[in-house]
Amino acid sequence: MARVAVVTGGTRGIGAAISKALKAAGYKVAASYAGNDEAAQKFKAETGIPVYKWDVSSYDACAAGLKQVEADLGPVEILVNNAGITRDGMFHRMKPENWTAVINTNLSSLFNMCRPVIEGMRERKFGRIINVSSINGQKGQMGQTNYSAAKAGELGFTKALAQENARAGVTVNAICPGYIGTEMVRAVPQEVMEKSILPQIPIGRLGEPEEIARCVVFLAADESGLITGSTLSANGGQYMV
C-alpha cells in the first residue's frame, strides 16, 4: 500500500513541486494550504491531489487537519514541513506582530505538525520528517532577523528530533534551499537579479522548485534510513558548510 505524505504549503511554489513529485513517486499525497482557495482548487483540479485548509501556526488546527487526512487517506508516514511566510524589515524597525507571525508560522508549526503524528510513526517503526529550512537560516540575512531565526531554529529542531527518534525508525532531516525560481523570486527586477543575486551563485542560475522536490523524494524513500539529522544544502554553491 502506498505511503501517505503530507506537504504543508503544498499547493504553490516549492510546495506544489514537492507534492507533485511525491505523487509521481507513488505516494498518496495531501497538500495543505493556508488561505488561497483559488490557487488550491486549481492545483487540485490539475493534479488530482487532495487539498486541506488549515493554519499551521495553530496546534489545534494542525491536529484536526491531520486527523482528517488520516481518516481520508491513512496514517501519515511522510511529513514535509514546507509552509512559511516572510515579514521582512530591519530589526530596529520591526513590529512585534511581524516577529511573532514569522516565528509561529515558520518554526512553531514544526511542533504543531510533528507532535500529532510522531507517536504513530514511532509505533509503526517508520517515519520520514523533512523540514524545508533556508540558506538564510544557515548564514543569516539582513532584513530577515525573524525569518533567519525561525529557519535556524528549524535546523536545531531537526537535529534534536532526529536523535530522539532514530531507534524508532523515524528519520528527521532538513533541506536548505538557496534562491529558487518561484513566482516571488522571478518578480525581482531583472537588473537586481543580474547584478546582485546571480553573481552570488557559483552555478550562475536560480534553482528550480523541481530540484528541491527531488531532494525531498530522496529523503522520503524507504531506502534513505541511514540519513537522519542531516541538512541538505541546495543552493548552487552560494553557501557551503
Tab-separated table of C-alpha atoms in Angstrom:
chain	number	residue	atom	x	y	z
A	1	MET	CA	0.000	0.000	0.000
A	2	ALA	CA	1.261	3.469	-0.875
A	3	ARG	CA	2.599	5.540	1.982
A	4	VAL	CA	0.762	8.739	2.898
A	5	ALA	CA	2.645	12.040	2.642
A	6	VAL	CA	1.525	15.445	3.888
A	7	VAL	CA	3.080	18.611	2.450
A	8	THR	CA	2.360	21.908	4.191
A	9	GLY	CA	2.187	24.900	1.885
A	10	GLY	CA	1.805	22.196	-0.716
A	11	THR	CA	-0.264	23.892	-3.407
A	12	ARG	CA	2.067	26.663	-4.602
A	13	GLY	CA	5.740	27.247	-5.402
A	14	ILE	CA	8.230	24.783	-3.975
A	15	GLY	CA	5.463	23.019	-2.060
A	16	ALA	CA	3.476	22.321	-5.221
A	17	ALA	CA	6.561	20.847	-6.887
A	18	ILE	CA	7.132	18.641	-3.827
A	19	SER	CA	3.521	17.444	-3.788
A	20	LYS	CA	3.619	16.549	-7.485
A	21	ALA	CA	6.996	14.802	-7.218
A	22	LEU	CA	5.859	12.674	-4.287
A	23	LYS	CA	2.708	11.683	-6.138
A	24	ALA	CA	4.789	10.747	-9.189
A	25	ALA	CA	6.989	8.616	-6.915
A	26	GLY	CA	3.957	6.613	-5.801
A	27	TYR	CA	2.917	8.271	-2.546
A	28	LYS	CA	-0.626	9.219	-1.560
A	29	VAL	CA	-0.247	12.961	-1.069
A	30	ALA	CA	-2.257	15.507	0.889
A	31	ALA	CA	-1.371	19.158	0.324
A	32	SER	CA	-2.265	21.687	2.994
A	33	TYR	CA	-2.600	25.406	2.431
A	34	ALA	CA	-3.409	28.493	4.480
A	35	GLY	CA	-5.669	30.832	2.567
A	36	ASN	CA	-5.510	30.966	-1.235
A	37	ASP	CA	-8.604	28.934	-2.101
A	38	GLU	CA	-8.433	29.739	-5.813
A	39	ALA	CA	-4.862	28.513	-6.178
A	40	ALA	CA	-5.584	25.428	-4.097
A	41	GLN	CA	-8.612	24.404	-6.124
A	42	LYS	CA	-6.723	24.971	-9.362
A	43	PHE	CA	-3.877	22.809	-8.065
A	44	LYS	CA	-6.325	20.072	-7.047
A	45	ALA	CA	-8.033	20.130	-10.440
A	46	GLU	CA	-4.729	19.931	-12.312
A	47	THR	CA	-3.057	17.248	-10.186
A	48	GLY	CA	-5.802	15.229	-8.532
A	49	ILE	CA	-4.052	15.749	-5.201
A	50	PRO	CA	-6.486	16.388	-2.328
A	51	VAL	CA	-6.058	19.728	-0.567
A	52	TYR	CA	-6.760	20.649	3.047
A	53	LYS	CA	-7.002	24.119	4.524
A	54	TRP	CA	-5.612	24.911	7.954
A	55	ASP	CA	-3.343	27.358	9.780
A	56	VAL	CA	-0.020	25.699	10.629
A	57	SER	CA	0.588	28.250	13.390
A	58	SER	CA	-2.334	26.744	15.352
A	59	TYR	CA	-1.759	23.436	17.139
A	60	ASP	CA	-5.480	22.660	17.286
A	61	ALA	CA	-5.903	23.349	13.576
A	62	CYS	CA	-2.969	21.081	12.716
A	63	ALA	CA	-4.232	18.279	14.942
A	64	ALA	CA	-7.698	18.475	13.411
A	65	GLY	CA	-6.363	18.699	9.859
A	66	LEU	CA	-4.039	15.738	10.283
A	67	LYS	CA	-6.845	13.705	11.863
A	68	GLN	CA	-8.953	14.358	8.772
A	69	VAL	CA	-6.110	13.412	6.420
A	70	GLU	CA	-5.595	10.129	8.272
A	71	ALA	CA	-9.334	9.404	8.149
A	72	ASP	CA	-9.340	10.035	4.382
A	73	LEU	CA	-6.033	8.520	3.297
A	74	GLY	CA	-4.492	6.532	6.146
A	75	PRO	CA	-1.682	7.034	8.680
A	76	VAL	CA	0.745	9.845	7.878
A	77	GLU	CA	4.189	8.357	7.305
A	78	ILE	CA	5.870	11.211	5.399
A	79	LEU	CA	5.638	14.780	6.680
A	80	VAL	CA	7.130	17.681	4.746
A	81	ASN	CA	7.096	20.940	6.707
A	82	ASN	CA	7.346	23.433	3.882
A	83	ALA	CA	4.878	26.198	4.820
A	84	GLY	CA	6.438	29.555	5.551
A	85	ILE	CA	5.985	33.303	5.349
A	86	THR	CA	8.185	36.390	5.311
A	87	ARG	CA	7.650	39.727	7.025
A	88	ASP	CA	10.930	41.395	6.165
A	89	GLY	CA	12.258	44.553	7.735
A	90	MET	CA	15.276	45.911	9.547
A	91	PHE	CA	15.226	44.796	13.172
A	92	HIS	CA	15.284	48.303	14.663
A	93	ARG	CA	12.002	48.978	12.863
A	94	MET	CA	10.427	45.516	13.144
A	95	LYS	CA	6.951	45.358	14.652
A	96	PRO	CA	6.311	42.712	17.310
A	97	GLU	CA	3.485	41.214	15.280
A	98	ASN	CA	5.829	40.644	12.323
A	99	TRP	CA	8.290	38.830	14.577
A	100	THR	CA	5.564	36.683	16.114
A	101	ALA	CA	3.858	35.823	12.820
A	102	VAL	CA	7.066	34.533	11.251
A	103	ILE	CA	8.197	32.572	14.313
A	104	ASN	CA	4.780	30.979	14.751
A	105	THR	CA	4.275	30.062	11.097
A	106	ASN	CA	7.813	29.009	10.240
A	107	LEU	CA	9.068	27.461	13.488
A	108	SER	CA	6.253	26.717	15.922
A	109	SER	CA	4.471	24.980	13.058
A	110	LEU	CA	7.062	22.197	13.261
A	111	PHE	CA	5.866	21.326	16.758
A	112	ASN	CA	2.240	21.742	15.693
A	113	MET	CA	2.626	19.364	12.753
A	114	CYS	CA	5.059	16.815	14.174
A	115	ARG	CA	3.516	16.304	17.596
A	116	PRO	CA	0.194	14.825	16.343
A	117	VAL	CA	1.941	12.257	14.098
A	118	ILE	CA	5.154	11.348	15.916
A	119	GLU	CA	3.621	8.766	18.250
A	120	GLY	CA	2.043	6.907	15.356
A	121	MET	CA	5.308	6.935	13.432
A	122	ARG	CA	7.138	5.544	16.461
A	123	GLU	CA	4.557	2.801	16.975
A	124	ARG	CA	4.763	1.748	13.321
A	125	LYS	CA	8.591	1.949	13.417
A	126	PHE	CA	8.676	4.120	10.311
A	127	GLY	CA	8.517	7.815	9.552
A	128	ARG	CA	10.109	10.487	7.414
A	129	ILE	CA	10.029	14.119	8.567
A	130	ILE	CA	11.563	16.635	6.175
A	131	ASN	CA	11.815	20.286	7.171
A	132	VAL	CA	12.311	22.884	4.455
A	133	SER	CA	14.573	25.491	6.045
A	134	SER	CA	16.607	28.076	4.109
A	135	ILE	CA	20.094	29.234	3.240
A	136	ASN	CA	19.261	32.273	5.375
A	137	GLY	CA	18.844	30.045	8.394
A	138	GLN	CA	22.439	28.954	7.841
A	139	LYS	CA	24.110	32.288	7.120
A	140	GLY	CA	21.616	34.933	8.222
A	141	GLN	CA	20.252	37.715	6.045
A	142	MET	CA	20.000	41.449	6.595
A	143	GLY	CA	16.377	42.494	6.975
A	144	GLN	CA	15.317	38.998	7.963
A	145	THR	CA	16.154	38.549	11.632
A	146	ASN	CA	12.741	36.966	12.206
A	147	TYR	CA	12.955	34.651	9.195
A	148	SER	CA	16.610	33.726	9.762
A	149	ALA	CA	15.938	32.984	13.433
A	150	ALA	CA	12.991	30.755	12.572
A	151	LYS	CA	14.859	28.887	9.841
A	152	ALA	CA	17.920	28.401	12.055
A	153	GLY	CA	15.572	27.103	14.745
A	154	GLU	CA	14.281	24.526	12.278
A	155	LEU	CA	17.795	23.116	11.995
A	156	GLY	CA	18.164	22.718	15.759
A	157	PHE	CA	14.703	21.145	15.934
A	158	THR	CA	15.677	18.720	13.167
A	159	LYS	CA	18.849	17.538	14.893
A	160	ALA	CA	17.219	17.069	18.297
A	161	LEU	CA	14.142	15.249	16.981
A	162	ALA	CA	16.362	13.033	14.821
A	163	GLN	CA	18.299	11.902	17.877
A	164	GLU	CA	15.148	11.155	19.842
A	165	ASN	CA	13.568	9.013	17.142
A	166	ALA	CA	16.434	7.279	15.361
A	167	ARG	CA	15.902	3.961	17.177
A	168	ALA	CA	12.200	4.107	16.323
A	169	GLY	CA	12.824	4.102	12.568
A	170	VAL	CA	11.866	7.749	12.150
A	171	THR	CA	14.308	9.969	10.271
A	172	VAL	CA	14.275	13.762	10.514
A	173	ASN	CA	16.193	15.862	8.007
A	174	ALA	CA	16.288	19.421	6.713
A	175	ILE	CA	16.735	20.953	3.279
A	176	CYS	CA	18.125	24.479	2.917
A	177	PRO	CA	17.235	25.921	-0.499
A	178	GLY	CA	19.031	28.962	-1.846
A	179	TYR	CA	17.453	31.247	-4.436
A	180	ILE	CA	14.768	29.200	-6.200
A	181	GLY	CA	12.898	30.363	-9.281
A	182	THR	CA	9.481	30.672	-7.715
A	183	GLU	CA	6.939	33.282	-8.772
A	184	MET	CA	8.077	35.537	-5.921
A	185	VAL	CA	11.779	35.376	-6.791
A	186	ARG	CA	11.207	35.793	-10.525
A	187	ALA	CA	9.324	39.009	-9.771
A	188	VAL	CA	12.613	40.614	-8.708
A	189	PRO	CA	13.661	43.266	-11.268
A	190	GLN	CA	15.982	41.828	-13.912
A	191	GLU	CA	18.703	44.360	-13.141
A	192	VAL	CA	18.712	43.383	-9.469
A	193	MET	CA	18.743	39.707	-10.405
A	194	GLU	CA	21.701	40.064	-12.764
A	195	LYS	CA	23.801	42.444	-10.659
A	196	SER	CA	23.061	41.417	-7.079
A	197	ILE	CA	21.713	37.861	-6.933
A	198	LEU	CA	23.139	35.686	-9.699
A	199	PRO	CA	26.780	36.753	-9.092
A	200	GLN	CA	26.498	35.221	-5.604
A	201	ILE	CA	25.616	31.795	-7.019
A	202	PRO	CA	28.599	29.828	-8.387
A	203	ILE	CA	26.485	27.792	-10.825
A	204	GLY	CA	25.206	31.077	-12.249
A	205	ARG	CA	21.479	30.422	-12.147
A	206	LEU	CA	18.486	30.103	-9.865
A	207	GLY	CA	17.425	26.711	-8.629
A	208	GLU	CA	14.148	25.223	-9.801
A	209	PRO	CA	11.344	24.070	-7.488
A	210	GLU	CA	11.602	20.617	-9.021
A	211	GLU	CA	15.219	20.363	-7.851
A	212	ILE	CA	14.143	20.853	-4.244
A	213	ALA	CA	11.347	18.351	-4.803
A	214	ARG	CA	13.863	15.712	-5.901
A	215	CYS	CA	15.752	16.254	-2.637
A	216	VAL	CA	12.532	15.584	-0.730
A	217	VAL	CA	11.758	12.414	-2.688
A	218	PHE	CA	15.268	11.136	-1.947
A	219	LEU	CA	14.977	11.768	1.806
A	220	ALA	CA	11.435	10.347	1.939
A	221	ALA	CA	12.409	6.992	0.460
A	222	ASP	CA	12.393	3.786	2.493
A	223	GLU	CA	15.984	3.317	1.350
A	224	SER	CA	17.136	6.579	2.993
A	225	GLY	CA	17.010	5.246	6.540
A	226	LEU	CA	20.720	5.825	7.131
A	227	ILE	CA	20.321	9.586	6.737
A	228	THR	CA	18.947	11.447	9.754
A	229	GLY	CA	19.726	14.729	11.485
A	230	SER	CA	21.255	15.980	8.254
A	231	THR	CA	20.995	19.301	6.471
A	232	LEU	CA	20.981	19.121	2.682
A	233	SER	CA	22.118	22.439	1.188
A	234	ALA	CA	20.622	23.017	-2.252
A	235	ASN	CA	21.885	26.462	-3.181
A	236	GLY	CA	24.127	26.172	-6.226
A	237	GLY	CA	27.252	26.632	-4.113
A	238	GLN	CA	26.216	30.019	-2.731
A	239	TYR	CA	26.911	28.976	0.847
A	240	MET	CA	28.977	25.915	1.742
A	241	VAL	CA	29.043	24.317	5.174
